[in-house]
PDB file of C-alpha atoms in Angstrom:
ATOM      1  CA  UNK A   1       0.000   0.000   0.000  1.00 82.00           C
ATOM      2  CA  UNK A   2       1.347   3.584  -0.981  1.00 74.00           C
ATOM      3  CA  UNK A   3      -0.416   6.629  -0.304  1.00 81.00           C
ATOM      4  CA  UNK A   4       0.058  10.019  -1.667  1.00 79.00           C
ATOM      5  CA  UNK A   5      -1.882  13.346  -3.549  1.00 82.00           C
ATOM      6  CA  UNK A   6      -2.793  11.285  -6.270  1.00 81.00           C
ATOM      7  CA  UNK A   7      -5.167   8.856  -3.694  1.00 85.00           C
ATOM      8  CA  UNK A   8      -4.289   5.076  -2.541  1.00 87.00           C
ATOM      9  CA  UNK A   9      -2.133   2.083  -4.851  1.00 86.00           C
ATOM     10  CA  UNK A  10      -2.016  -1.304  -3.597  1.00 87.00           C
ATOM     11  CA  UNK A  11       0.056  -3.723  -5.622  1.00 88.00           C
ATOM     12  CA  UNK A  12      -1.006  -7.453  -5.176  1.00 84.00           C
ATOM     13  CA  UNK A  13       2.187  -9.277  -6.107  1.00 90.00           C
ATOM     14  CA  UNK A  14       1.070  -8.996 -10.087  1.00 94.00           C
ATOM     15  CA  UNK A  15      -0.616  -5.827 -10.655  1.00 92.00           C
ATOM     16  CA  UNK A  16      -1.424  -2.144  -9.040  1.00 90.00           C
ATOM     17  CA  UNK A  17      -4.984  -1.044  -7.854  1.00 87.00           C
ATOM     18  CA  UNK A  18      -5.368   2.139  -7.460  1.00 88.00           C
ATOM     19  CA  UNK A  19      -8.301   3.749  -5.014  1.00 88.00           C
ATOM     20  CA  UNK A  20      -9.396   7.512  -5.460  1.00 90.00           C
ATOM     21  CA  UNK A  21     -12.484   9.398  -5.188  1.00 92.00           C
ATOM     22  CA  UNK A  22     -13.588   7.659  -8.823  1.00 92.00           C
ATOM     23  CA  UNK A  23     -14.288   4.525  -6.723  1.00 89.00           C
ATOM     24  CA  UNK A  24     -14.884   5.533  -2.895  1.00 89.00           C
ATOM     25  CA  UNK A  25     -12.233   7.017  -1.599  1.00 91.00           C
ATOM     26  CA  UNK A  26     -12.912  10.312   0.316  1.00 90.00           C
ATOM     27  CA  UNK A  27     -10.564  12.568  -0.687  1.00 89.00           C
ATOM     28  CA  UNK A  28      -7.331  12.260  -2.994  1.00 90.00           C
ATOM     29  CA  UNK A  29      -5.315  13.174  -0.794  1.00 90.00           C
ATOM     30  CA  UNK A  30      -3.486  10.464   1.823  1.00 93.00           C
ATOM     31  CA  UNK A  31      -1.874  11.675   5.096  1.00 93.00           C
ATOM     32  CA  UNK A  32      -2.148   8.349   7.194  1.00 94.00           C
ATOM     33  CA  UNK A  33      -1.885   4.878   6.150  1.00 94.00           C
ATOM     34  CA  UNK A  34      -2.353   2.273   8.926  1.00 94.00           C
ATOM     35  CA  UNK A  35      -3.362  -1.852   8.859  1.00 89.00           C
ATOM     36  CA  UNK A  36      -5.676  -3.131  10.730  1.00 87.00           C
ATOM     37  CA  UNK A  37      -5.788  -6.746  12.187  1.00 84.00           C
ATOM     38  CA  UNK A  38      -8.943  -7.353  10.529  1.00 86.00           C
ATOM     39  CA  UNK A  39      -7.142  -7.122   6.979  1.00 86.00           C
ATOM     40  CA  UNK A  40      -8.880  -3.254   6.065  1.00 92.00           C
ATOM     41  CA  UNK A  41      -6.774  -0.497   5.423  1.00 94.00           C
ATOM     42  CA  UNK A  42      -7.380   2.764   7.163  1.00 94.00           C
ATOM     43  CA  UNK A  43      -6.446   5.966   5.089  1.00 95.00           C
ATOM     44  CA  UNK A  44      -5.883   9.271   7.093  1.00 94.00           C
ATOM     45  CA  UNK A  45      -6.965  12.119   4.165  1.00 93.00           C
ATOM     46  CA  UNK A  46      -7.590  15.894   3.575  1.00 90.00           C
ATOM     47  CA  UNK A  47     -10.807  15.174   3.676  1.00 92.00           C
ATOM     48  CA  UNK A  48     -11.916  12.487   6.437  1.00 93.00           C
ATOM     49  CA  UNK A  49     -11.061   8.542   7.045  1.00 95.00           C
ATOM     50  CA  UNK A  50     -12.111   6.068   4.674  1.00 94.00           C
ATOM     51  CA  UNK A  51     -11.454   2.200   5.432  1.00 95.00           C
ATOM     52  CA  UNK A  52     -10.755  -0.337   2.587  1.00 93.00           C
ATOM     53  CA  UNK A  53     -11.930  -3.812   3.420  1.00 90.00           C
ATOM     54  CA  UNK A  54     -10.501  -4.970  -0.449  1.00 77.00           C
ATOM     55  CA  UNK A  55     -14.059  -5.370  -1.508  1.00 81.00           C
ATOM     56  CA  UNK A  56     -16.000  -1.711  -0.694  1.00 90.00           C
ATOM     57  CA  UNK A  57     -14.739   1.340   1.025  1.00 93.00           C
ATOM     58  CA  UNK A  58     -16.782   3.050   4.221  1.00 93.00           C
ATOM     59  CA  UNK A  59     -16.077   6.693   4.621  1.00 92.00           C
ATOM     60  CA  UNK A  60     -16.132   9.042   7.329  1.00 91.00           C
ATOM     61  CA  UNK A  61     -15.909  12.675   6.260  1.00 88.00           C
ATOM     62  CA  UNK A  62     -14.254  15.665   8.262  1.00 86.00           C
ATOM     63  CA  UNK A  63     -17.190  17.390   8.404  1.00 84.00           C
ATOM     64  CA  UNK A  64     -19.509  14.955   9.962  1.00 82.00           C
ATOM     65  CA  UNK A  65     -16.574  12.806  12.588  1.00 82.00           C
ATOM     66  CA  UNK A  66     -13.785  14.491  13.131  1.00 82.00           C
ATOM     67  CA  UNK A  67     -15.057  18.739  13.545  1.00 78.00           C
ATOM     68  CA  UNK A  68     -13.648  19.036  10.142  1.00 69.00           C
ATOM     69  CA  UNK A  69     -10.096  18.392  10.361  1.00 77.00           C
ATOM     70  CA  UNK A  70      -7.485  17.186   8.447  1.00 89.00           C
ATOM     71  CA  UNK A  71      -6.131  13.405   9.704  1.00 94.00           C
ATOM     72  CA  UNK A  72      -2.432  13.917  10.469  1.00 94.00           C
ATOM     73  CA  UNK A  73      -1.458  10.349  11.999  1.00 96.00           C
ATOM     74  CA  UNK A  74      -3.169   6.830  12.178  1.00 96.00           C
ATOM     75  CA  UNK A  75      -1.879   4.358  15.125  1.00 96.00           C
ATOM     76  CA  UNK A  76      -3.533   0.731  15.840  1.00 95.00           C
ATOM     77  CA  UNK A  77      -4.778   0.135  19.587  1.00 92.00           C
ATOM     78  CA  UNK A  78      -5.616  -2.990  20.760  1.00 90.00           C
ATOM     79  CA  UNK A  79      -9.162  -4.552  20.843  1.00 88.00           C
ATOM     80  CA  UNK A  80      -9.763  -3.471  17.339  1.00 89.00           C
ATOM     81  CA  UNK A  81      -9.709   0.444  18.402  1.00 94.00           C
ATOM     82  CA  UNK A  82      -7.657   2.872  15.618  1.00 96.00           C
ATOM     83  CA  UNK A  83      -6.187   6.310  16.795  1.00 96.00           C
ATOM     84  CA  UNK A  84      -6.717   9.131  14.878  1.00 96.00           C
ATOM     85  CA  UNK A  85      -4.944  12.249  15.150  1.00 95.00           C
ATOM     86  CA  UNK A  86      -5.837  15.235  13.471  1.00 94.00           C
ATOM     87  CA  UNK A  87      -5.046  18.958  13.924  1.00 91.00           C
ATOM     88  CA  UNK A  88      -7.310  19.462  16.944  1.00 90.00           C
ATOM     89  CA  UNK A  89      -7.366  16.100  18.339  1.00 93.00           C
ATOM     90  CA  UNK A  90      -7.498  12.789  18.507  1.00 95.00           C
ATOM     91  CA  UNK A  91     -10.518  10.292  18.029  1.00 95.00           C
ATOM     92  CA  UNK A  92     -10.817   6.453  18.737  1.00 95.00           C
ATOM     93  CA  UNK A  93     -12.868   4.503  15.703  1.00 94.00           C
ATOM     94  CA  UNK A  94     -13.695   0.969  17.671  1.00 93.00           C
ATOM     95  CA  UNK A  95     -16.574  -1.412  15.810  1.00 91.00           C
ATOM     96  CA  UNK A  96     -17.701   1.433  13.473  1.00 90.00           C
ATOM     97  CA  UNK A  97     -17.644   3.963  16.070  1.00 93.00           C
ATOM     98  CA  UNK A  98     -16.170   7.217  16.630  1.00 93.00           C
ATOM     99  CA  UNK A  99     -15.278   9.016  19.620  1.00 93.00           C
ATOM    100  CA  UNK A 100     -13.524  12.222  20.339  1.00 92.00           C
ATOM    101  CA  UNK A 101     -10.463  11.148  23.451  1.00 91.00           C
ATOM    102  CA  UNK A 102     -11.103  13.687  26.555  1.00 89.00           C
ATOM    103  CA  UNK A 103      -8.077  15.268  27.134  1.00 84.00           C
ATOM    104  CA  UNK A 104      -6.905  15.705  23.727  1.00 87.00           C
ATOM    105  CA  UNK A 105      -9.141  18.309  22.074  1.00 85.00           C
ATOM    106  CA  UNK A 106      -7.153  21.843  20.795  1.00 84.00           C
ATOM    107  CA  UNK A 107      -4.509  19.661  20.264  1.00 88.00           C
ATOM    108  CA  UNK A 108      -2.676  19.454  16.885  1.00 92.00           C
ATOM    109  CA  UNK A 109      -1.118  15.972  16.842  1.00 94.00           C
ATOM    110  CA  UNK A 110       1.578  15.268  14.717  1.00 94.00           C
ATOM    111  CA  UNK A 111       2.837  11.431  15.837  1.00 95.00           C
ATOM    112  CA  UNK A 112       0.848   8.641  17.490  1.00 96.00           C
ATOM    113  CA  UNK A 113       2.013   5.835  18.838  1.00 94.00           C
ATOM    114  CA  UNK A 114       0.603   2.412  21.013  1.00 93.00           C
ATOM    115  CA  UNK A 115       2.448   0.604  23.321  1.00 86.00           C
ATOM    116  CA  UNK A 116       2.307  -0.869  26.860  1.00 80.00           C
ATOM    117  CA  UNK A 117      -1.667  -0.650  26.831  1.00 86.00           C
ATOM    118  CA  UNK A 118      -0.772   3.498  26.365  1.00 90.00           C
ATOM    119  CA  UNK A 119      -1.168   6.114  24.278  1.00 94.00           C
ATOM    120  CA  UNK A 120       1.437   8.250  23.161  1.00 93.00           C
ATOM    121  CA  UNK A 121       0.575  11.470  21.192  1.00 94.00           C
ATOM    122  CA  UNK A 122       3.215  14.093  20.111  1.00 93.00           C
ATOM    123  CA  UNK A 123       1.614  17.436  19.598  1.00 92.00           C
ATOM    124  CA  UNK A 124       2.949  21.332  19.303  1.00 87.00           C
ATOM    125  CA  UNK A 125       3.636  21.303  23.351  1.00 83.00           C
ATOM    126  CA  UNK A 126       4.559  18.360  24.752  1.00 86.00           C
ATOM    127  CA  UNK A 127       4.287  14.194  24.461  1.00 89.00           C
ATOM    128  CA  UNK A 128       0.726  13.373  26.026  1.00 90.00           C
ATOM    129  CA  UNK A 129      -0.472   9.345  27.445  1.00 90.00           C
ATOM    130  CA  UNK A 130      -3.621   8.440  27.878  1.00 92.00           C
ATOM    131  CA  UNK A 131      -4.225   5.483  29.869  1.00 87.00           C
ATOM    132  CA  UNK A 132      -7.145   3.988  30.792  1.00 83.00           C
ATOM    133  CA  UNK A 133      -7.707   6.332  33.989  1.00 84.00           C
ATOM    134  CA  UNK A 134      -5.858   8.864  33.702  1.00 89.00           C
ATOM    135  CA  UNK A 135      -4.279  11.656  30.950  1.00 89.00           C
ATOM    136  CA  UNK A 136      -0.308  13.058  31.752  1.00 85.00           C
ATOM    137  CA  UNK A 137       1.991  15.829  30.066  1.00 84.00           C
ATOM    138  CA  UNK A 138       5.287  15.222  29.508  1.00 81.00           C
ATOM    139  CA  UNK A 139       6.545  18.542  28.383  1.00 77.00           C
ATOM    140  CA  UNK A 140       9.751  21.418  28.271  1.00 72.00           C
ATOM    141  CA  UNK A 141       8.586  21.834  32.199  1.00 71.00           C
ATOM    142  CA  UNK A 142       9.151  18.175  32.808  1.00 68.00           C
ATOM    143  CA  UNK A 143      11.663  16.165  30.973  1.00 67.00           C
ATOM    144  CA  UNK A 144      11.944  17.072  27.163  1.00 67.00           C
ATOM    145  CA  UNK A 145      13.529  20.534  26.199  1.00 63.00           C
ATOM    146  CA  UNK A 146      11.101  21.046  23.607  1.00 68.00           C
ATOM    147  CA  UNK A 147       7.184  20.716  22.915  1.00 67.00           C
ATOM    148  CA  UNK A 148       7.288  19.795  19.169  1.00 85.00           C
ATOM    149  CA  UNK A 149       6.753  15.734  19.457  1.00 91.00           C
ATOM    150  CA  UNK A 150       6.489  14.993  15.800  1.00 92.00           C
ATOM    151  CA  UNK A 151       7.868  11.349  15.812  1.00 93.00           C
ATOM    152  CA  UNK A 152       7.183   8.645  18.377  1.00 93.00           C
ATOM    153  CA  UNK A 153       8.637   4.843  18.224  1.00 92.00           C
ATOM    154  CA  UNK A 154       8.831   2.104  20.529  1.00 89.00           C
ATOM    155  CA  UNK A 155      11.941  -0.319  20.579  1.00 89.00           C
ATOM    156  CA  UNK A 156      13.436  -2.719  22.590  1.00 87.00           C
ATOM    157  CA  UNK A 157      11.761  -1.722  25.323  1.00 83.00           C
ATOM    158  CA  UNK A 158      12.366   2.385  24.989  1.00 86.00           C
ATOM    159  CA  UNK A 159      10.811   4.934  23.729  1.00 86.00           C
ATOM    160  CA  UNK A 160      12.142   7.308  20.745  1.00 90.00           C
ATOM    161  CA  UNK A 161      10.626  11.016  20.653  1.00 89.00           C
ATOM    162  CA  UNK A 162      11.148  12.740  17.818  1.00 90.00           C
ATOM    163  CA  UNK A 163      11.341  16.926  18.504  1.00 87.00           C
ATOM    164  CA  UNK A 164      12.288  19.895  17.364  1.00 84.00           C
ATOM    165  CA  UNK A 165      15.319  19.696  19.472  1.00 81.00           C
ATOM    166  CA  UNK A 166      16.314  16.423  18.839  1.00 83.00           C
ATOM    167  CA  UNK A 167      16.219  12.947  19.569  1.00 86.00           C
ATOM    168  CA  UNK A 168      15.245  12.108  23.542  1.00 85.00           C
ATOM    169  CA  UNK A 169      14.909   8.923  24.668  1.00 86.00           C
ATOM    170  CA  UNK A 170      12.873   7.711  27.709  1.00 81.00           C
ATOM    171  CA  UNK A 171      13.250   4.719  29.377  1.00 77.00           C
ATOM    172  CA  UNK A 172      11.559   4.150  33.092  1.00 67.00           C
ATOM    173  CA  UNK A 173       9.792   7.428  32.734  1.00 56.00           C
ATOM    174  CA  UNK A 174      12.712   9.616  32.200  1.00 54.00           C
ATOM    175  CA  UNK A 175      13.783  11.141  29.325  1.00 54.00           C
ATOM    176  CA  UNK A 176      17.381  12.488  27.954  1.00 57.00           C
ATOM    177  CA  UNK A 177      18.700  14.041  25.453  1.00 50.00           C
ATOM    178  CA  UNK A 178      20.614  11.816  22.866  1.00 58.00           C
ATOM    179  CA  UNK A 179      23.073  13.229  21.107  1.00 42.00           C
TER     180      UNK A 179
END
């Protein structure tokens, strides 16, 4: 799967398919690509989420889910769920379903990631996780020495945050520059 301006290829092992607003797609424009362990492909766009199941596409338009934003990031939860960040937000599509996440609205999110049952969103001011109870900032007050999370990764057992500063990396809760 490749995403871009033009709308969404996939290429099958023999030949490309290509999805645009011609056959379902809801806007031409990609910004998020993410798989889903049901086999569908979510695709972040311009102009909402649509979700390709290789048979039909279901859409979801700005307007109507997501206070008319552009989708910025895609992450897979667990349970089925799918974040979605946009630029003033991020919502949770579970079984069809949207919801906007409390905590995370006026928020322009740039990088989502899903690990250890958390959420990890990287917006203009700081790296935000949502658990299940509870919402924390992890900002230039606390730990990184800037706000501008625009890449989050998980490996080998740390976490790798992306900012306009640099690289930090957190392990244990604390975070440090690498140089």
């Amino acid at each position: 799967w490749a995403g871009g301006f033009g709308g969404l290829t996939r290429f099958d092992g023999k030949q490309f398919v290509n999805y645009s607003p011609k056959n379902g797609l809801i806007h031409h424009n990609i910004t998020a690509l993410c798989g889903h362990d049901s086999g569908y492909v979510f695709a972040g766009t311009s102009g909402g989420l649509s979700i390709i199941n290789g048979k039909s596409i279901r859409s979801f338009p700005s307007s109507g889910y997501f206070s008319g934003n552009q989708i910025t990031v895609l992450a897979k939860g667990n349970s089925g769920k799918v974040y979605i960040g946009t630029v003033n937000g991020i919502y949770e599509y579970r079984n069809g379903n949207i919801r906007i996440l409390k905590g995370s609205s006026d928020k322009h999110i740039y990088a989502l990631s899903f690990n250890y049952n958390k959420l990890f969103a990287g917006t203009d001011s700081a790296m935000m996780i949502f658990s299940e109870s509870e919402v924390t900032s992890i900002g230039s007050g606390n730990g990184l020495l800037a706000g501008n999370v625009t890449a989050i990764s998980e490996f080998r057992g740390k976490m790798f945050i992306g900012t306009n500063a640099g690289l930090f990396v957190m392990e244990n809760g604390v975070s440090r520059l690498k140089a």
